[in-house]
Amino acid sequence: MNINYTLIGQSITFFFFIWFCLKFVWPPIMKALTERRNKIADGLAAAEKGQHEEELAKQRAADILKDAKNQAGEIIRQAEKRANEIVDQAKNDAKAEGERIIHAAQAEIDQNVTRAREELRGQVVSLAVAGASKVLKKNIDEKANEDLIKDLAAQL
Amino acid sequence: MASEQTSAQYITHHLTNWTFGDMPEHAVGQKLCGDGMPAVQEAGWQFAHCAGEAQAMGFHSIHLDTMFWSISLGLLFIWLFRKAASKATAETPSGLQNFVEWVCEFIDTSVRGSFTAKNDLVAPMALTIFIWVFLMNFMDLIPVDWLPVLAGKIGESFFGVDPHHVYFKVVPSTDPNATFGMSLAVFALMLFYSIKIKGVGGFAGELTLHPFSSKNVIVQYLIFVPVNFVLEFVSLLAKPLSLSLRLYGNMYAGEMIFILIALLYSAGWVMGIFGGFLQLGWAIFHILIITLQAFIFMTLAIVYMDMAYQTGDDH
């Protein structure tokens, strides 16, 4: 067991290695470890956030779906109502039109009847006049008789 | 083991470092390697041929094998970790980066657990200690004869040296120089930060003003201060000493057992097979020890650094 220069050499070597570690080994490794730790923590936080957001999105999607269903139901209901309205209106319109046509036809018939009666009346008058003139065949003042005939015609 | 060696020679050979040192003048001509061996030829810087010559060189020598292995393993460590660190990103890690990050995370947790103050130096220091000491200890698991015999062969064929004079101790942590070198470095850091945090006065106070204190100034300074100083100084010195001796002792003992098991291989095939099982068992157990010793060295270094930051109010 000789103590000699080896002792000093070892100490110097040791200090050199410590210095080397201090400068070139320890800081980059610790930096990488810290960075990775932060990164993992961030990743975990992001994952949790993502999960939370997914849940929210699901919730939102369900809400939207429900709204859409309600809206669709509403629209259908309104459409049905409108359809009924249209049908009713059409019915009413058709009824009114029908009645109008009937009235018009009735009026025309009445008019025709009246005209036919008037015509008939005229013809009866001239027939009566012709008949009367033939019957009398006398020289009677045609003018005084005509008034008499007209009176008679008005009484028909 | 080489068959012409005795067991004692084999063990000594394994426990001797490859030493390069300054042979003093007065050793020239002495037969430091034993009676049958040649005497020391000349003074000056040279390789030691045996433990005796290394002894004679004293402090002015260096263990080339310890330095070689510790520096190589240290370079391996910083190369690996630098490679991972330079590519470290916050992306998904793979392979080497995974391993390095795992180690760093573990060190970081240990440092946070034991070291309460803020000092960017402590964690890299702990990392260096843990991995470097672990790698140095790990050399213990390589069968004891492989590298020394390889070194002997290389010495013989390329440099023409007697392989018995090629010493190659591959486990740096069985060399007290290595363990003391590290523990003294930790101790120096500890003293530096003690004085930096508490000031010279605070540090001196920590050494002299407790455990005993008295309201009487004369009693305080004449009796208690010297007594306190002796107690505290011993406990201060015990820190680097115990730190290094714990590692050295454990690794040296482990290495010794591997050497003794290796001796069984030359005692016939029955003992050889028995030795094989023993070596396997001891190596498996030793995996625990080498890791544990690296961990203890690291943890104590962290704790000592933490003590340097304590302001002494809690004593």
Coordinates of C-alpha atoms in Angstrom, one line a residue, chain B residues 18-142:
Chain B
W18 CA 2.6 -1.5 -12.3
T19 CA 4.8 1.3 -10.9
F20 CA 6.8 3.9 -12.6
G21 CA 8.9 6.0 -10.2
D22 CA 12.1 7.7 -9.1
M23 CA 14.5 5.2 -7.6
P24 CA 16.5 6.9 -4.9
E25 CA 20.3 6.8 -4.9
H26 CA 20.7 4.9 -1.7
A27 CA 18.7 1.9 -3.1
V28 CA 21.2 1.3 -5.9
G29 CA 22.9 -2.1 -5.5
Q30 CA 20.4 -3.4 -3.0
K31 CA 18.6 -6.6 -3.7
L32 CA 15.1 -5.2 -3.1
C33 CA 13.4 -8.0 -5.0
G34 CA 14.8 -10.8 -2.9
D35 CA 18.1 -12.7 -2.7
G36 CA 17.8 -14.6 -6.0
M37 CA 17.0 -11.6 -8.1
P38 CA 19.2 -8.9 -9.6
A39 CA 20.0 -5.8 -7.5
V40 CA 18.8 -2.3 -8.4
Q41 CA 21.0 -1.1 -11.4
E42 CA 20.7 2.7 -11.3
A43 CA 18.8 5.6 -9.7
G44 CA 16.3 7.7 -11.5
W45 CA 12.9 7.2 -13.1
Q46 CA 12.2 3.6 -14.1
F47 CA 9.7 0.8 -13.8
A48 CA 9.7 -1.1 -10.6
H49 CA 10.5 -4.8 -11.1
C50 CA 8.8 -5.9 -7.9
A51 CA 6.9 -4.7 -4.9
G52 CA 10.1 -4.1 -3.0
E53 CA 11.4 -1.7 -5.6
A54 CA 8.1 0.1 -5.7
Q55 CA 8.3 0.4 -1.9
A56 CA 11.7 2.0 -2.2
M57 CA 10.5 4.6 -4.7
G58 CA 8.1 5.8 -2.1
F59 CA 5.9 8.8 -2.9
H60 CA 7.8 9.7 -6.1
S61 CA 6.1 7.1 -8.2
I62 CA 2.9 6.5 -10.0
H63 CA 0.7 3.5 -10.5
L64 CA 0.3 3.3 -14.3
D65 CA -2.2 0.5 -14.2
T66 CA -4.5 2.3 -11.8
M67 CA -4.2 5.5 -13.8
F68 CA -4.7 3.7 -17.1
W69 CA -7.8 1.9 -16.0
S70 CA -9.4 4.7 -14.0
I71 CA -8.9 7.2 -16.8
S72 CA -10.0 4.7 -19.5
L73 CA -13.1 3.9 -17.6
G74 CA -13.8 7.5 -16.8
L75 CA -13.4 8.4 -20.4
L76 CA -15.8 5.5 -21.3
F77 CA -18.3 7.0 -18.8
I78 CA -18.1 10.5 -20.1
W79 CA -18.1 9.4 -23.7
L80 CA -21.3 7.3 -23.2
F81 CA -23.1 9.9 -21.2
R82 CA -22.0 12.8 -23.5
K83 CA -23.2 10.8 -26.5
A84 CA -26.6 10.4 -24.9
A85 CA -26.6 14.0 -23.6
S86 CA -25.8 15.5 -26.9
K87 CA -28.7 13.8 -28.5
A88 CA -31.1 14.2 -25.6
T89 CA -34.4 15.6 -26.6
A90 CA -37.9 15.7 -25.2
E91 CA -39.0 13.2 -27.8
T92 CA -39.4 9.5 -27.1
P93 CA -36.1 8.2 -25.8
S94 CA -34.6 5.0 -26.9
G95 CA -31.7 2.6 -26.0
L96 CA -28.7 4.4 -24.6
Q97 CA -30.6 7.6 -23.9
N98 CA -33.2 5.7 -21.9
F99 CA -30.5 4.1 -19.8
V100 CA -28.7 7.4 -19.2
E101 CA -31.8 9.2 -18.3
W102 CA -32.8 6.5 -15.9
V103 CA -29.4 6.7 -14.2
C104 CA -29.6 10.5 -14.1
E105 CA -33.2 10.4 -12.7
F106 CA -32.0 8.0 -10.0
I107 CA -29.1 10.3 -9.1
D108 CA -31.3 13.3 -9.1
T109 CA -33.7 11.6 -6.7
S110 CA -30.9 10.7 -4.4
V111 CA -29.5 14.2 -4.4
R112 CA -32.8 15.7 -3.8
G113 CA -33.4 13.3 -0.9
S114 CA -30.1 14.1 0.9
F115 CA -29.0 17.5 -0.2
T116 CA -31.2 20.3 0.8
A117 CA -29.3 23.4 -0.3
K118 CA -28.9 24.6 -3.9
N119 CA -25.7 23.7 -5.6
D120 CA -25.5 22.7 -9.3
L121 CA -22.2 20.8 -8.7
V122 CA -23.5 18.1 -6.4
A123 CA -25.6 16.2 -8.8
P124 CA -22.9 15.9 -11.5
M125 CA -20.5 15.0 -8.8
A126 CA -22.8 12.3 -7.5
L127 CA -23.3 11.0 -11.1
T128 CA -19.5 10.9 -11.7
I129 CA -18.9 9.1 -8.5
F130 CA -21.6 6.5 -9.0
I131 CA -20.8 5.6 -12.5
W132 CA -17.1 5.9 -12.3
V133 CA -16.7 4.0 -9.1
F134 CA -19.2 1.4 -10.4
L135 CA -17.1 0.9 -13.6
M136 CA -13.9 0.7 -11.6
N137 CA -15.4 -1.8 -9.2
F138 CA -16.8 -3.7 -12.2
M139 CA -13.3 -4.6 -13.3
D140 CA -13.3 -6.9 -10.3
L141 CA -15.7 -9.2 -12.1
I142 CA -13.3 -9.9 -14.9

